[in-house]
PDB file of C-alpha atoms in Angstrom:
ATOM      1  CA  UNK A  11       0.000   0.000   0.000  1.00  0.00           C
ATOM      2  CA  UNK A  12       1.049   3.851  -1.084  1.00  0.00           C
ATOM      3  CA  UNK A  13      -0.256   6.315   1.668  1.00  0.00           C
ATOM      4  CA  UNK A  14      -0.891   9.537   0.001  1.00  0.00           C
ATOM      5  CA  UNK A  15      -1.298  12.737   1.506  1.00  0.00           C
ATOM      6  CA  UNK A  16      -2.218  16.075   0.511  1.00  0.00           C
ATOM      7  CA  UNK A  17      -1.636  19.503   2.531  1.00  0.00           C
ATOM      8  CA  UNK A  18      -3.483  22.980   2.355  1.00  0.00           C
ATOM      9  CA  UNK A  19      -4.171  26.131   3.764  1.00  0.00           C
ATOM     10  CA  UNK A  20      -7.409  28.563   4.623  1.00  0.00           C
ATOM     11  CA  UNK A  21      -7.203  32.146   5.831  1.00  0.00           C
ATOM     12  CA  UNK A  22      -3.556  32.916   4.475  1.00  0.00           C
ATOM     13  CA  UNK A  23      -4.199  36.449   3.246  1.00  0.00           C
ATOM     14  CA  UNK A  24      -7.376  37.237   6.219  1.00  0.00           C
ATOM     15  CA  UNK A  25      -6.679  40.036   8.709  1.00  0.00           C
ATOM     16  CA  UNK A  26      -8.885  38.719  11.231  1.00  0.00           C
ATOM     17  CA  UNK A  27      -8.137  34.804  12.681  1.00  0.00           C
ATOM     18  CA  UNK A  28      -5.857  31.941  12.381  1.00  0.00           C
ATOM     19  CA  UNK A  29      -3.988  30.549   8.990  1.00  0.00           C
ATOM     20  CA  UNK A  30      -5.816  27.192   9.315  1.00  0.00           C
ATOM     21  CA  UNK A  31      -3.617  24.363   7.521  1.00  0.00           C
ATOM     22  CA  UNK A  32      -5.001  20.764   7.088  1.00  0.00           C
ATOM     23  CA  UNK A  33      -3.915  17.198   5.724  1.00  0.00           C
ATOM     24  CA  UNK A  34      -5.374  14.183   4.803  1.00  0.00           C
ATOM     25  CA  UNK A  35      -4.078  10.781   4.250  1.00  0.00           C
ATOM     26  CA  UNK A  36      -5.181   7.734   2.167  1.00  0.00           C
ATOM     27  CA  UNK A  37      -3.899   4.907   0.250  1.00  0.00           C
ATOM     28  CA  UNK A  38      -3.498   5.115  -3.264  1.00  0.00           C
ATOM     29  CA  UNK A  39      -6.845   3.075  -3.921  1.00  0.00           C
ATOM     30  CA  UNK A  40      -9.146   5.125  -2.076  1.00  0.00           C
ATOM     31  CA  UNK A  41      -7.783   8.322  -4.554  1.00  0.00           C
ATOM     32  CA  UNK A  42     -10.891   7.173  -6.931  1.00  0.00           C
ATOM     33  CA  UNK A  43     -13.234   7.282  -4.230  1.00  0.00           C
ATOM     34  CA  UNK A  44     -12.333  11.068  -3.308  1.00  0.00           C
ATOM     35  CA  UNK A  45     -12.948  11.589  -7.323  1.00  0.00           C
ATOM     36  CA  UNK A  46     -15.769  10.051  -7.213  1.00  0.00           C
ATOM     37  CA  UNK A  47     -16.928  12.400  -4.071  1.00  0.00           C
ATOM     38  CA  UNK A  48     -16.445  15.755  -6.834  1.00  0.00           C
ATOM     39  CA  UNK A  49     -14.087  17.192  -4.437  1.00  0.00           C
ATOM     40  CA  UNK A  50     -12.552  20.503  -5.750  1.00  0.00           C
ATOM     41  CA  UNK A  51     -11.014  23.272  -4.379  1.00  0.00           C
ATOM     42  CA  UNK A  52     -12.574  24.767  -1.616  1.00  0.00           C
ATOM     43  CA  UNK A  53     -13.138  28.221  -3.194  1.00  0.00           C
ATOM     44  CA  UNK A  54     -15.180  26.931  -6.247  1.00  0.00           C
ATOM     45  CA  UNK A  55     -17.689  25.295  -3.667  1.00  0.00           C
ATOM     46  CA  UNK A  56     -20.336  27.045  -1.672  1.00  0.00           C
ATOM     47  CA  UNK A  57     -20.026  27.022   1.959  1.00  0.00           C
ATOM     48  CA  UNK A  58     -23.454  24.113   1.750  1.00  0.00           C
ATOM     49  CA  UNK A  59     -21.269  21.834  -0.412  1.00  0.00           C
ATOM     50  CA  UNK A  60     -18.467  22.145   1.353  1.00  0.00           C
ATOM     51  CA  UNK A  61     -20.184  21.493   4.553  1.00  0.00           C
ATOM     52  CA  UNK A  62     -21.614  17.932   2.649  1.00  0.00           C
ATOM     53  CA  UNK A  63     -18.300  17.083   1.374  1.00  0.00           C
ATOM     54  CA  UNK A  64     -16.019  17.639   5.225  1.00  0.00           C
ATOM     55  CA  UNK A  65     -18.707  15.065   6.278  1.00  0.00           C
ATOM     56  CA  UNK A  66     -17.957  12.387   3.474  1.00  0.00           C
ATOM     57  CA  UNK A  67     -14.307  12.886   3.292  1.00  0.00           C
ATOM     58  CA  UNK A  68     -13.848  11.594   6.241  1.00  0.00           C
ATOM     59  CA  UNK A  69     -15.639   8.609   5.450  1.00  0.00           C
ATOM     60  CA  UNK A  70     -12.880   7.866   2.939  1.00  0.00           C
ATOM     61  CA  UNK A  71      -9.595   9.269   4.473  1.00  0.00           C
ATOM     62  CA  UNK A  72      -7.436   7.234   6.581  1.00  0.00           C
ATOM     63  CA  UNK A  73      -5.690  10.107   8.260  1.00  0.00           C
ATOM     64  CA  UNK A  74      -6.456  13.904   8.802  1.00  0.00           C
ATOM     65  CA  UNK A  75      -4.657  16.684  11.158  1.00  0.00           C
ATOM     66  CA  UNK A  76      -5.600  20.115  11.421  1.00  0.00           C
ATOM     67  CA  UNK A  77      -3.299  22.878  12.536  1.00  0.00           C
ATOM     68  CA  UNK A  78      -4.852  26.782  13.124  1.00  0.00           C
ATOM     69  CA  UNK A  79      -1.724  29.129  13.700  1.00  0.00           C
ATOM     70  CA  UNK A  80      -2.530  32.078  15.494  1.00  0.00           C
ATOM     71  CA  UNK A  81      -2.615  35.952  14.395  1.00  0.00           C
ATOM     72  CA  UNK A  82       0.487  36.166  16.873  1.00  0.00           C
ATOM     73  CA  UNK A  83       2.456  33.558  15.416  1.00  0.00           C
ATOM     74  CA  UNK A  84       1.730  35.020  12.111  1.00  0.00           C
ATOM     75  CA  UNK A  85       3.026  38.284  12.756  1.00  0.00           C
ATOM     76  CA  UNK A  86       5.947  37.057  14.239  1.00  0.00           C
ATOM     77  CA  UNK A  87       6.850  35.345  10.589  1.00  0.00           C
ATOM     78  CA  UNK A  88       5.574  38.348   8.972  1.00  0.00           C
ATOM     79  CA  UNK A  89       7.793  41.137  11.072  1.00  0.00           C
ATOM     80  CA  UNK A  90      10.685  38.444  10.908  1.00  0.00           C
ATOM     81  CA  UNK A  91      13.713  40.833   9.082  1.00  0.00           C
ATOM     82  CA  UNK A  92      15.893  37.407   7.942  1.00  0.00           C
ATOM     83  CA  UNK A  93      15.096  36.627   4.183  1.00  0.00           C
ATOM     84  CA  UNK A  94      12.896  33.312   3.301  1.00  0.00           C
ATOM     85  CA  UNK A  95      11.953  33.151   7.161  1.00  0.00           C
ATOM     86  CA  UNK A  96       8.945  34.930   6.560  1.00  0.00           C
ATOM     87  CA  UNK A  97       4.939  33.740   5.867  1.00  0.00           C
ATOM     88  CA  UNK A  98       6.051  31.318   3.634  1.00  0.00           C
ATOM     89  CA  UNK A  99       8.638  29.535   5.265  1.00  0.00           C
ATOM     90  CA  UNK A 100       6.333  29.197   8.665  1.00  0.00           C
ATOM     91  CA  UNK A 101       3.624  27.548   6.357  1.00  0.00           C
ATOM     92  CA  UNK A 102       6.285  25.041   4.916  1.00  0.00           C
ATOM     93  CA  UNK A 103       7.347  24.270   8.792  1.00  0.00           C
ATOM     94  CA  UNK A 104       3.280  23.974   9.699  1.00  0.00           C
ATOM     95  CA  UNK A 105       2.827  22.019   6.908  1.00  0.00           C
ATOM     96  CA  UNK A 106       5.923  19.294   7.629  1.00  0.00           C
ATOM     97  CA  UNK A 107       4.408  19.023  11.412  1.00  0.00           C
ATOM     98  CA  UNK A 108       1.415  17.434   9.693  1.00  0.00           C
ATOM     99  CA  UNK A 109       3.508  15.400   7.006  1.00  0.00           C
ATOM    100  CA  UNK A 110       5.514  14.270   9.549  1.00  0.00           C
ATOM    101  CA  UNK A 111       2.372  13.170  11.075  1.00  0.00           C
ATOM    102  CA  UNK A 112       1.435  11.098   8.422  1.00  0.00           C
ATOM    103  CA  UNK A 113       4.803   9.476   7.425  1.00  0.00           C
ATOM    104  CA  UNK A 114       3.348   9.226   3.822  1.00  0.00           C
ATOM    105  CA  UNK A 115       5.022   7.868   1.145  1.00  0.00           C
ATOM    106  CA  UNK A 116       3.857  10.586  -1.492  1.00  0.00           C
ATOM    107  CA  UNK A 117       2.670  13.994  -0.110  1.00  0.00           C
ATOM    108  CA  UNK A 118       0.900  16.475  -2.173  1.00  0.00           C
ATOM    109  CA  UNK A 119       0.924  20.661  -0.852  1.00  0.00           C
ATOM    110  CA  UNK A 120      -0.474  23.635  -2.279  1.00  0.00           C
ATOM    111  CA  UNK A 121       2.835  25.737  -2.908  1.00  0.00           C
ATOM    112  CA  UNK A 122       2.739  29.014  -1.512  1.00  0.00           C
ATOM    113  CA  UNK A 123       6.487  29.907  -2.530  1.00  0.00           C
ATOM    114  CA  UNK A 124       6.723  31.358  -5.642  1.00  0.00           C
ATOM    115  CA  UNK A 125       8.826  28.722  -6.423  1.00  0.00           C
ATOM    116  CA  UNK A 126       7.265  25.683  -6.346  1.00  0.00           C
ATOM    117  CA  UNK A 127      10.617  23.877  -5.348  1.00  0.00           C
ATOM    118  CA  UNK A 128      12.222  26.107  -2.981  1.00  0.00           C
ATOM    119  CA  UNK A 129       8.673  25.604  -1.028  1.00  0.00           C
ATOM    120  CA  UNK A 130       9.194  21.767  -0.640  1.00  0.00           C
ATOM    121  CA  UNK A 131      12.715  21.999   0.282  1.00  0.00           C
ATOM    122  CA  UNK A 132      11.711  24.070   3.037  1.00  0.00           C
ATOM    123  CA  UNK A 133       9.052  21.646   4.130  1.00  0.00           C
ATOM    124  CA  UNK A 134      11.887  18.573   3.876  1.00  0.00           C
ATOM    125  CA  UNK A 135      14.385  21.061   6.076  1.00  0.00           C
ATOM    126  CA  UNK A 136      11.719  20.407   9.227  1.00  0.00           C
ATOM    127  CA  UNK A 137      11.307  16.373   8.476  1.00  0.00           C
ATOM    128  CA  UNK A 138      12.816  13.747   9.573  1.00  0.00           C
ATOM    129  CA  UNK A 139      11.350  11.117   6.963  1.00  0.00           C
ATOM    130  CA  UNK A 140      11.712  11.724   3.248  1.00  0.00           C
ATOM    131  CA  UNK A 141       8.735  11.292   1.206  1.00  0.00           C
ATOM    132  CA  UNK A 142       8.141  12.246  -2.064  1.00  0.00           C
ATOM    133  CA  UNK A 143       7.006  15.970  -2.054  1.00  0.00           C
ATOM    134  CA  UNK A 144       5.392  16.972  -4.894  1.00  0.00           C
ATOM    135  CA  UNK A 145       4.712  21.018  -4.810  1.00  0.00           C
ATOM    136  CA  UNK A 146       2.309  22.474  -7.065  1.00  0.00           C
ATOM    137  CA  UNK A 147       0.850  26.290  -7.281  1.00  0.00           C
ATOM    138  CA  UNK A 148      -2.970  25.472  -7.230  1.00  0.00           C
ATOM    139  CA  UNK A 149      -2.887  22.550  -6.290  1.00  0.00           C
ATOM    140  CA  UNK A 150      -6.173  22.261  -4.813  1.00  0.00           C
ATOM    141  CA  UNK A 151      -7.347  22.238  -8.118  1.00  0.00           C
ATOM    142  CA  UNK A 152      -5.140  19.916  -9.870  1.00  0.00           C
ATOM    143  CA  UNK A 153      -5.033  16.710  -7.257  1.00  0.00           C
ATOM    144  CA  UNK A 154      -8.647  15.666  -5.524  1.00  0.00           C
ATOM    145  CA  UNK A 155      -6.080  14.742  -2.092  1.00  0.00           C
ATOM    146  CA  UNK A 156      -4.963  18.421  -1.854  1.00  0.00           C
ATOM    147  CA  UNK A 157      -8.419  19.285  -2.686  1.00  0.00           C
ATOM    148  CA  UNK A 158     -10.090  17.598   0.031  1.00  0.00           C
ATOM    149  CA  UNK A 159      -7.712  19.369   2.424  1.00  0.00           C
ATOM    150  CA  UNK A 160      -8.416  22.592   1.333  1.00  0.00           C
ATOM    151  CA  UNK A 161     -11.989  21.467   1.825  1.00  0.00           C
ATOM    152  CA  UNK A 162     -11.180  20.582   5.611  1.00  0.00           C
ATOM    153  CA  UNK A 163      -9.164  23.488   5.976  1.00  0.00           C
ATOM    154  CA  UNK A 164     -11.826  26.212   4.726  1.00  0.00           C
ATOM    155  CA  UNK A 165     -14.694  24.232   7.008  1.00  0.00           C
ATOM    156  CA  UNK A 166     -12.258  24.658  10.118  1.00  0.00           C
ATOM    157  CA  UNK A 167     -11.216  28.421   8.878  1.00  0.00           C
ATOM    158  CA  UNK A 168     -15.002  29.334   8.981  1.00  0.00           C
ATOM    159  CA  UNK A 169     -16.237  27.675  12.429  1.00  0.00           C
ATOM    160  CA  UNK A 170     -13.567  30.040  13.549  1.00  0.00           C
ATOM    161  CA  UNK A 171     -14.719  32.802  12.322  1.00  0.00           C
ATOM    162  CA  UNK A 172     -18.551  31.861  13.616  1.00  0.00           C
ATOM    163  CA  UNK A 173     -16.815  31.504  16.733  1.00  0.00           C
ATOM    164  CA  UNK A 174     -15.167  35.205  16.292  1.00  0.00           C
ATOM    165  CA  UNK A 175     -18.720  36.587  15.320  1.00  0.00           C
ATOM    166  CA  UNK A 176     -20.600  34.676  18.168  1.00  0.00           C
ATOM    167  CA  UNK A 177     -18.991  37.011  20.531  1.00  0.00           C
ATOM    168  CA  UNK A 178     -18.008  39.979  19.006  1.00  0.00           C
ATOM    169  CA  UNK A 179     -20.281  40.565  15.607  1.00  0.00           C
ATOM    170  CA  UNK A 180     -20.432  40.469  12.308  1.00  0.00           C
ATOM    171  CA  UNK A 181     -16.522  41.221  11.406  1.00  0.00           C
ATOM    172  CA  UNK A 182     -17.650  40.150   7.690  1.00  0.00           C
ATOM    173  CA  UNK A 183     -15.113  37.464   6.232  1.00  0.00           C
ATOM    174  CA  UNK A 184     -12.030  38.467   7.557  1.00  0.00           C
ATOM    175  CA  UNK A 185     -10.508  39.624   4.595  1.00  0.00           C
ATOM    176  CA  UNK A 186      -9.647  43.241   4.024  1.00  0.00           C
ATOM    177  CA  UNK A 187     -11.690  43.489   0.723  1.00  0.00           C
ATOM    178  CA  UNK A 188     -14.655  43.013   2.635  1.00  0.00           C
ATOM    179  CA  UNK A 189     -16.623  46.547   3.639  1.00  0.00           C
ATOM    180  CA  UNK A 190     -17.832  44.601   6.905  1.00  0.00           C
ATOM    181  CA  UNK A 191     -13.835  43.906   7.848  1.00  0.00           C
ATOM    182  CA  UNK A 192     -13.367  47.228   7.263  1.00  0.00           C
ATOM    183  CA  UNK A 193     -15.420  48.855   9.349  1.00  0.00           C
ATOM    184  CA  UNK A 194     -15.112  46.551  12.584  1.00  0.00           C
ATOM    185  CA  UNK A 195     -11.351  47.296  12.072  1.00  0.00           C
ATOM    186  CA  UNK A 196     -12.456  51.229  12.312  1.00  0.00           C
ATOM    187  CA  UNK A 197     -15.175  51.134  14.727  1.00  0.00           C
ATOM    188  CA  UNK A 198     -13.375  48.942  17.235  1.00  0.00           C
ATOM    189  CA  UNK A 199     -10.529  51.662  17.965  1.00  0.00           C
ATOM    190  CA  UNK A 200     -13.221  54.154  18.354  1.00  0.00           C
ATOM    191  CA  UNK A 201     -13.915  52.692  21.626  1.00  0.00           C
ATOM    192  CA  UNK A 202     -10.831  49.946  22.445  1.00  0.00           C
ATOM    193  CA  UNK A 203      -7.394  50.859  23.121  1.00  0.00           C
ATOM    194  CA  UNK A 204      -5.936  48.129  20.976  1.00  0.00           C
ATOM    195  CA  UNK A 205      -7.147  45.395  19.006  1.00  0.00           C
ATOM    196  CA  UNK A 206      -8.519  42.199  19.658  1.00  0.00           C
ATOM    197  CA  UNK A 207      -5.405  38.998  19.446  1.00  0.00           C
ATOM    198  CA  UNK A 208      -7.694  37.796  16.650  1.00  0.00           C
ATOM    199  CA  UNK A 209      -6.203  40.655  14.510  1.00  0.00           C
ATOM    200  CA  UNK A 210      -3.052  40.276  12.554  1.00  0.00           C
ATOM    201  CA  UNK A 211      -1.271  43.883  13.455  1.00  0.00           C
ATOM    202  CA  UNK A 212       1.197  43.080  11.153  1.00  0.00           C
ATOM    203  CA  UNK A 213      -1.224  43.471   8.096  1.00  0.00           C
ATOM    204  CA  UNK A 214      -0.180  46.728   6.782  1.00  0.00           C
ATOM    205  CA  UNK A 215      -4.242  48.526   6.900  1.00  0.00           C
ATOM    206  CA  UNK A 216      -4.111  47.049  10.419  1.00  0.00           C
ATOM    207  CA  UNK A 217      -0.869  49.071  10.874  1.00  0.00           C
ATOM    208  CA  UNK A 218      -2.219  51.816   9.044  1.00  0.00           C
ATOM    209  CA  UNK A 219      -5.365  52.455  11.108  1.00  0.00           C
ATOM    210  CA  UNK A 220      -3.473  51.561  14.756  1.00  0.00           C
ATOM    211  CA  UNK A 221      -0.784  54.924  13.229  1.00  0.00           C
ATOM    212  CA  UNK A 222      -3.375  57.036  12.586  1.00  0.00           C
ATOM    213  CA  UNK A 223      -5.141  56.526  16.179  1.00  0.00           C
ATOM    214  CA  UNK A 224      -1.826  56.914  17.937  1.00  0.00           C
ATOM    215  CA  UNK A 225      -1.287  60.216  16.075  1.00  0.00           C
ATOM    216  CA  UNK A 226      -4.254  61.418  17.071  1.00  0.00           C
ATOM    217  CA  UNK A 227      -4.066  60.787  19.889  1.00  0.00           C
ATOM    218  CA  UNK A 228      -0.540  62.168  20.343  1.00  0.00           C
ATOM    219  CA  UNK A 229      -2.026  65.794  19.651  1.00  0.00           C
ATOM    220  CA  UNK A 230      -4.791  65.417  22.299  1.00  0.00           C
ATOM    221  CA  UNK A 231      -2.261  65.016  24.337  1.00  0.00           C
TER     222      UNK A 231
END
């Protein structure tokens, strides 16, 4: 038996929550089976269908892991001032935690280097086993195991968001196109000191709007 897995990510580019990164594992057999299902990447599915498909991927998968790196972490890789030890290299080290989980003998990830090779060397730098690593820009669209973990991942990336808007609002989707993201970013400094650690600060609009308060506030004062 060949164990497959496939690796993914939800929430990369979001101001608001954790980069959720996910993996699934199956033999080479059941590949035909997660065909079969129509998985696809997440982003072409609406959230309904990918709600049906999370429940009958598991149903075929052998293995899964999820991983949800918080906003802090992220900012940490994003402020980091050493070259190739920024977003993308701390994605390539979440990604081997779950490979490593696995011990597959093919894995599968969406690349998020713009070099697809240079991204799965730095995934093989944090492993101690040596599978084959095949890295692909999209991915998710081109192999139906790296699609069904972008389907796991963006079901995981939403419930925390839900979670997020439970107790504080609608926020919108988290991403900084949205007008909803927008203005929770502006109205929450109209009456907070500092944002919530659900916000990336190192997002440059987050930045941005935290400079413009503290200038303000500097001629108050």
């Amino acid at each position: 038996m060949v164990l497959i897995a496939g690796v993914d990510e939800a929430g990369r580019g979001c101001v608001i929550g954790p980069l959720v990164v996910a993996g699934v594992a199956v033999s080479n057999e059941k590949i035909s089976d997660l065909i079969a299902l129509g998985v696809k990447d997440s982003k072409l599915l609406s959230p309904k269908k990918r709600n049906e498909l999370f429940q009958e991927i598991f149903k075929i998968i052998q293995k899964f892991k999820v991983i949800k790196v918080p906003p802090l972490e992220i900012d940490k890789a994003v402020e980091c001032q050493i070259r190739l030890h920024k977003l993308n290299r701390l994605e390539a080290k979440t990604m081997a935690q779950i490979i490593e989980h696995f011990c597959p003998d093919e894995v599968y990830v969406d690349a998020a280097d713009t070099l697809e090779e240079r991204f799965a060397t730095h995934i093989q730098e944090h492993l101690t086993i040596k599978p084959k690593i095949i890295s692909r820009h999209k991915a998710d669209q081109l192999y139906p195991i790296v699609s069904a973990a972008s389907i796991i991942a963006k079901v995981e990336r939403d419930k925390e968001i839900e979670q997020i808007k439970n107790e504080f609002g609608d926020i919108g989707s988290g991403y900084m196109h949205d007008k909803k993201t927008q203005n929770f970013l502006i109205q929450w400094l109209k009456t907070n000191t500092d944002y919530p650690p659900f916000i990336r600060r190192s997002w440059k609009p987050v930045k941005k709007t935290l400079n413009e308060r503290n200038t303000i506030q500097q001629k108050l004062f």
